[in-house]
Short mmCIF file of N, CA and C in Angstrom, two decimals:
data_model
loop_
_atom_site.label_atom_id
_atom_site.label_comp_id
_atom_site.label_asym_id
_atom_site.label_seq_id
_atom_site.Cartn_x
_atom_site.Cartn_y
_atom_site.Cartn_z
N MET A 1 117.11 115.71 90.56
CA MET A 1 115.19 116.10 90.64
C MET A 1 114.82 114.59 90.76
N PRO A 2 113.77 114.95 92.16
CA PRO A 2 112.95 113.97 92.79
C PRO A 2 112.39 113.31 91.69
N LEU A 3 111.84 111.91 91.81
CA LEU A 3 111.78 110.90 91.08
C LEU A 3 109.58 111.16 90.21
N GLU A 4 109.47 111.69 91.85
CA GLU A 4 108.41 112.40 92.07
C GLU A 4 107.86 113.51 92.62
N THR A 5 106.85 113.92 92.15
CA THR A 5 106.77 115.70 92.80
C THR A 5 104.76 115.17 93.36
N VAL A 6 104.55 115.35 94.62
CA VAL A 6 103.42 115.08 94.69
C VAL A 6 103.01 116.31 95.32
N GLN A 7 101.68 116.83 95.53
CA GLN A 7 100.87 117.72 96.09
C GLN A 7 101.28 117.00 97.69
N LYS A 8 101.48 118.49 98.00
CA LYS A 8 101.82 118.01 99.39
C LYS A 8 100.34 117.92 100.62
N LYS A 9 99.17 118.01 100.77
CA LYS A 9 98.49 117.75 100.84
C LYS A 9 96.61 117.71 99.80
N CYS A 10 95.75 117.36 100.74
CA CYS A 10 94.71 117.46 99.05
C CYS A 10 94.21 118.67 99.29
N CYS A 11 94.11 118.74 97.78
CA CYS A 11 93.12 120.01 97.56
C CYS A 11 91.66 120.07 97.77
N ASN A 12 91.17 121.51 97.53
CA ASN A 12 89.71 120.84 98.74
C ASN A 12 88.88 120.76 97.53
N ASN A 13 88.80 120.26 96.08
CA ASN A 13 87.91 119.39 95.39
C ASN A 13 89.35 118.38 94.84
N CYS A 14 89.93 117.50 96.09
CA CYS A 14 90.31 116.58 95.51
C CYS A 14 89.43 115.52 94.61
N LEU A 15 89.69 114.33 94.63
CA LEU A 15 88.91 112.87 94.20
C LEU A 15 88.84 112.22 94.88
N PHE A 16 89.52 112.31 96.41
CA PHE A 16 89.68 111.41 97.66
C PHE A 16 88.86 112.32 98.28
N THR A 17 88.46 113.08 97.95
CA THR A 17 86.68 113.68 99.33
C THR A 17 85.71 113.83 98.43
N LYS A 18 84.70 114.10 99.48
CA LYS A 18 83.29 114.92 99.66
C LYS A 18 83.64 115.64 98.32
N ASN A 19 83.89 116.56 98.24
CA ASN A 19 84.20 117.78 97.32
C ASN A 19 84.53 117.52 95.56
N LYS A 20 84.96 116.66 95.52
CA LYS A 20 85.20 116.31 94.18
C LYS A 20 84.26 116.93 93.08
N ILE A 21 85.59 117.06 92.21
CA ILE A 21 84.61 118.41 91.14
C ILE A 21 83.66 116.87 89.90
N VAL A 22 83.83 115.41 90.23
CA VAL A 22 83.22 114.55 89.02
C VAL A 22 82.40 113.52 89.60
N SER A 23 81.47 112.58 89.10
CA SER A 23 80.44 111.67 90.32
C SER A 23 81.52 110.54 89.95
N ASP A 24 80.51 109.55 91.09
CA ASP A 24 81.96 108.62 91.47
C ASP A 24 81.92 107.70 90.36
N ALA A 25 80.50 107.91 89.54
CA ALA A 25 81.38 107.18 87.88
C ALA A 25 81.68 107.22 87.82
N ALA A 26 82.66 108.94 87.17
CA ALA A 26 83.74 108.87 87.15
C ALA A 26 84.83 108.57 87.95
N LYS A 27 84.82 109.02 88.56
CA LYS A 27 86.29 108.35 89.41
C LYS A 27 86.46 107.55 88.75
N ASP A 28 85.57 106.31 89.81
CA ASP A 28 86.15 105.05 89.52
C ASP A 28 86.25 104.51 88.17
N GLU A 29 85.66 105.54 87.08
CA GLU A 29 86.75 105.20 85.65
C GLU A 29 87.49 106.23 85.67
N ILE A 30 88.52 106.87 86.18
CA ILE A 30 89.34 107.59 85.91
C ILE A 30 90.07 107.07 86.91
N LEU A 31 90.13 106.18 87.96
CA LEU A 31 91.01 104.96 88.59
C LEU A 31 91.43 103.96 87.63
N GLU A 32 90.34 103.59 87.75
CA GLU A 32 90.44 102.16 87.19
C GLU A 32 91.64 102.39 85.66
N ASP A 33 91.25 103.33 84.94
CA ASP A 33 92.67 103.74 83.94
C ASP A 33 93.48 103.71 84.05
N CYS A 34 93.95 104.76 85.36
CA CYS A 34 95.10 104.47 86.08
C CYS A 34 95.73 102.82 86.42
N VAL A 35 95.19 102.42 86.92
CA VAL A 35 95.53 101.58 87.42
C VAL A 35 95.83 100.19 86.18
N THR A 36 94.95 100.33 85.31
CA THR A 36 95.08 99.16 83.91
C THR A 36 96.03 99.91 83.63
N ASN A 37 96.77 101.24 83.48
CA ASN A 37 97.38 101.66 82.59
C ASN A 37 98.95 101.86 83.11
N ASN A 38 98.61 101.33 84.73
CA ASN A 38 100.17 101.99 85.10
C ASN A 38 100.36 103.55 85.26
N LYS A 39 99.46 104.14 85.06
CA LYS A 39 100.07 106.14 85.23
C LYS A 39 99.48 106.32 86.65
N LYS A 40 99.72 107.67 87.32
CA LYS A 40 100.13 107.54 88.20
C LYS A 40 98.13 108.94 87.86
N PHE A 41 97.57 109.06 89.12
CA PHE A 41 96.17 110.11 89.61
C PHE A 41 96.94 111.97 89.15
N LEU A 42 97.01 112.53 88.25
CA LEU A 42 97.47 114.02 88.49
C LEU A 42 96.50 115.08 89.28
N CYS A 43 97.37 115.45 89.90
CA CYS A 43 96.17 116.55 90.56
C CYS A 43 95.87 117.76 89.72
N HIS A 44 94.78 117.96 89.86
CA HIS A 44 93.92 119.24 88.37
C HIS A 44 94.55 120.37 88.49
N LYS A 45 95.11 121.14 89.91
CA LYS A 45 95.39 122.59 89.77
C LYS A 45 96.52 122.00 89.46
N GLY A 46 97.39 121.73 89.67
CA GLY A 46 98.80 120.99 88.30
C GLY A 46 99.40 121.11 87.27
N THR A 47 97.78 120.28 87.09
CA THR A 47 97.49 119.77 85.27
C THR A 47 96.63 120.93 85.08
N ILE A 48 96.44 122.16 85.65
CA ILE A 48 95.52 123.36 84.96
C ILE A 48 96.73 124.31 84.68
N ARG A 49 98.04 124.28 85.55
CA ARG A 49 99.39 125.38 85.83
C ARG A 49 99.77 124.35 85.11
N GLY A 50 99.86 123.67 83.99
CA GLY A 50 101.22 122.36 83.04
C GLY A 50 102.19 122.13 83.98
N VAL A 51 102.05 121.18 85.12
CA VAL A 51 102.68 120.98 85.75
C VAL A 51 102.14 119.68 86.40
N ASP A 52 102.80 118.19 86.02
CA ASP A 52 102.83 116.83 86.52
C ASP A 52 102.47 116.85 87.71
N ILE A 53 101.98 117.06 88.83
CA ILE A 53 102.21 116.94 90.09
C ILE A 53 101.09 116.00 90.79
N VAL A 54 101.56 114.79 91.35
CA VAL A 54 100.67 113.45 91.60
C VAL A 54 99.36 113.90 92.38
N CYS A 55 98.29 113.81 92.35
CA CYS A 55 97.61 113.70 93.70
C CYS A 55 97.94 112.92 95.15
N ARG A 56 97.58 114.54 96.04
CA ARG A 56 98.45 113.59 97.19
C ARG A 56 97.49 112.20 97.66
N GLY A 57 96.02 112.78 97.65
CA GLY A 57 95.04 111.02 98.22
C GLY A 57 95.38 110.17 97.16
N TYR A 58 95.83 110.24 95.94
CA TYR A 58 95.98 108.91 94.85
C TYR A 58 97.61 108.29 95.44
N TYR A 59 98.31 109.66 95.83
CA TYR A 59 100.06 108.95 96.40
C TYR A 59 99.55 107.98 97.70
N GLU A 60 98.65 108.19 98.40
CA GLU A 60 98.34 107.94 99.49
C GLU A 60 97.88 106.48 99.56
N LYS A 61 96.90 106.26 98.66
CA LYS A 61 96.11 105.43 98.07
C LYS A 61 96.09 103.73 98.07
N TYR A 62 97.39 104.49 96.48
CA TYR A 62 97.94 103.33 95.71
C TYR A 62 99.11 103.04 95.58
N ASN A 63 99.90 103.88 96.12
CA ASN A 63 100.96 103.55 96.55
C ASN A 63 101.81 102.35 97.42
N ASP A 64 103.05 102.10 97.39
CA ASP A 64 102.99 101.03 99.06
C ASP A 64 103.44 101.96 100.54
N PRO A 65 102.95 102.35 101.15
CA PRO A 65 103.92 103.32 101.78
C PRO A 65 105.05 102.93 102.34
N ALA A 66 105.42 101.26 102.22
CA ALA A 66 107.44 101.08 103.25
C ALA A 66 107.99 102.35 101.70
N VAL A 67 107.76 101.73 100.59
CA VAL A 67 108.33 102.38 99.37
C VAL A 67 107.70 103.89 99.42
N ASN A 68 106.65 104.25 99.87
CA ASN A 68 107.00 105.79 100.31
C ASN A 68 107.43 106.70 100.83
N LYS A 69 107.88 106.03 102.18
CA LYS A 69 108.39 106.03 103.12
C LYS A 69 110.32 105.84 102.46
N LEU A 70 110.45 104.49 101.43
CA LEU A 70 111.63 104.89 101.30
C LEU A 70 112.19 106.18 100.73
N LEU A 71 111.00 106.33 99.32
CA LEU A 71 111.63 106.45 98.20
C LEU A 71 111.83 108.72 99.19
N GLU A 72 110.68 108.79 99.68
CA GLU A 72 110.94 109.99 100.77
C GLU A 72 112.61 110.15 101.46
N SER A 73 112.46 108.87 102.27
CA SER A 73 113.93 109.50 102.99
C SER A 73 115.09 109.48 102.09
N VAL A 74 115.37 109.48 100.74
CA VAL A 74 116.23 109.41 99.58
C VAL A 74 116.14 110.63 99.07
N GLY A 75 115.12 111.37 98.91
CA GLY A 75 115.07 112.57 98.12
C GLY A 75 113.99 112.32 96.99
N GLU A 76 113.53 111.02 97.03
CA GLU A 76 113.26 110.77 95.08
C GLU A 76 111.46 111.68 95.31
N ILE A 77 110.78 112.04 96.29
CA ILE A 77 110.02 112.62 96.24
C ILE A 77 109.68 114.23 96.82
N GLU A 78 109.28 114.55 96.10
CA GLU A 78 109.38 115.54 96.37
C GLU A 78 107.97 116.75 96.74
N PHE A 79 107.30 117.10 97.53
CA PHE A 79 105.99 117.64 98.20
C PHE A 79 106.08 119.02 98.05
N VAL A 80 105.19 119.62 97.26
CA VAL A 80 104.76 121.62 96.75
C VAL A 80 103.28 121.49 97.15
N GLU A 81 102.80 122.91 97.00
CA GLU A 81 101.72 122.82 97.52
C GLU A 81 101.66 123.97 96.33
N ILE A 82 100.36 123.46 95.38
CA ILE A 82 99.76 124.11 94.14
C ILE A 82 98.06 124.39 94.78
N ASP A 83 98.01 125.54 95.02
CA ASP A 83 96.34 126.57 95.09
C ASP A 83 95.80 127.41 94.29
#
């Protein structure tokens, strides 16, 4: 089983797009909470379905690209598509 499941692409309401469903202030607060508490930001579409899937935008912006590449190469990251 992979270490982490990540949304394959940013959804249409991704926190990291102009179509996000929260204000900029709420976005900043959410991300500060994630960083302060060493948590991943989960995609709301997965959460609605009861599945923990890391937001693709968060994965790209807040994870080390070298670590991402290594984990992907050994199968520790699984990319899924939730619509």
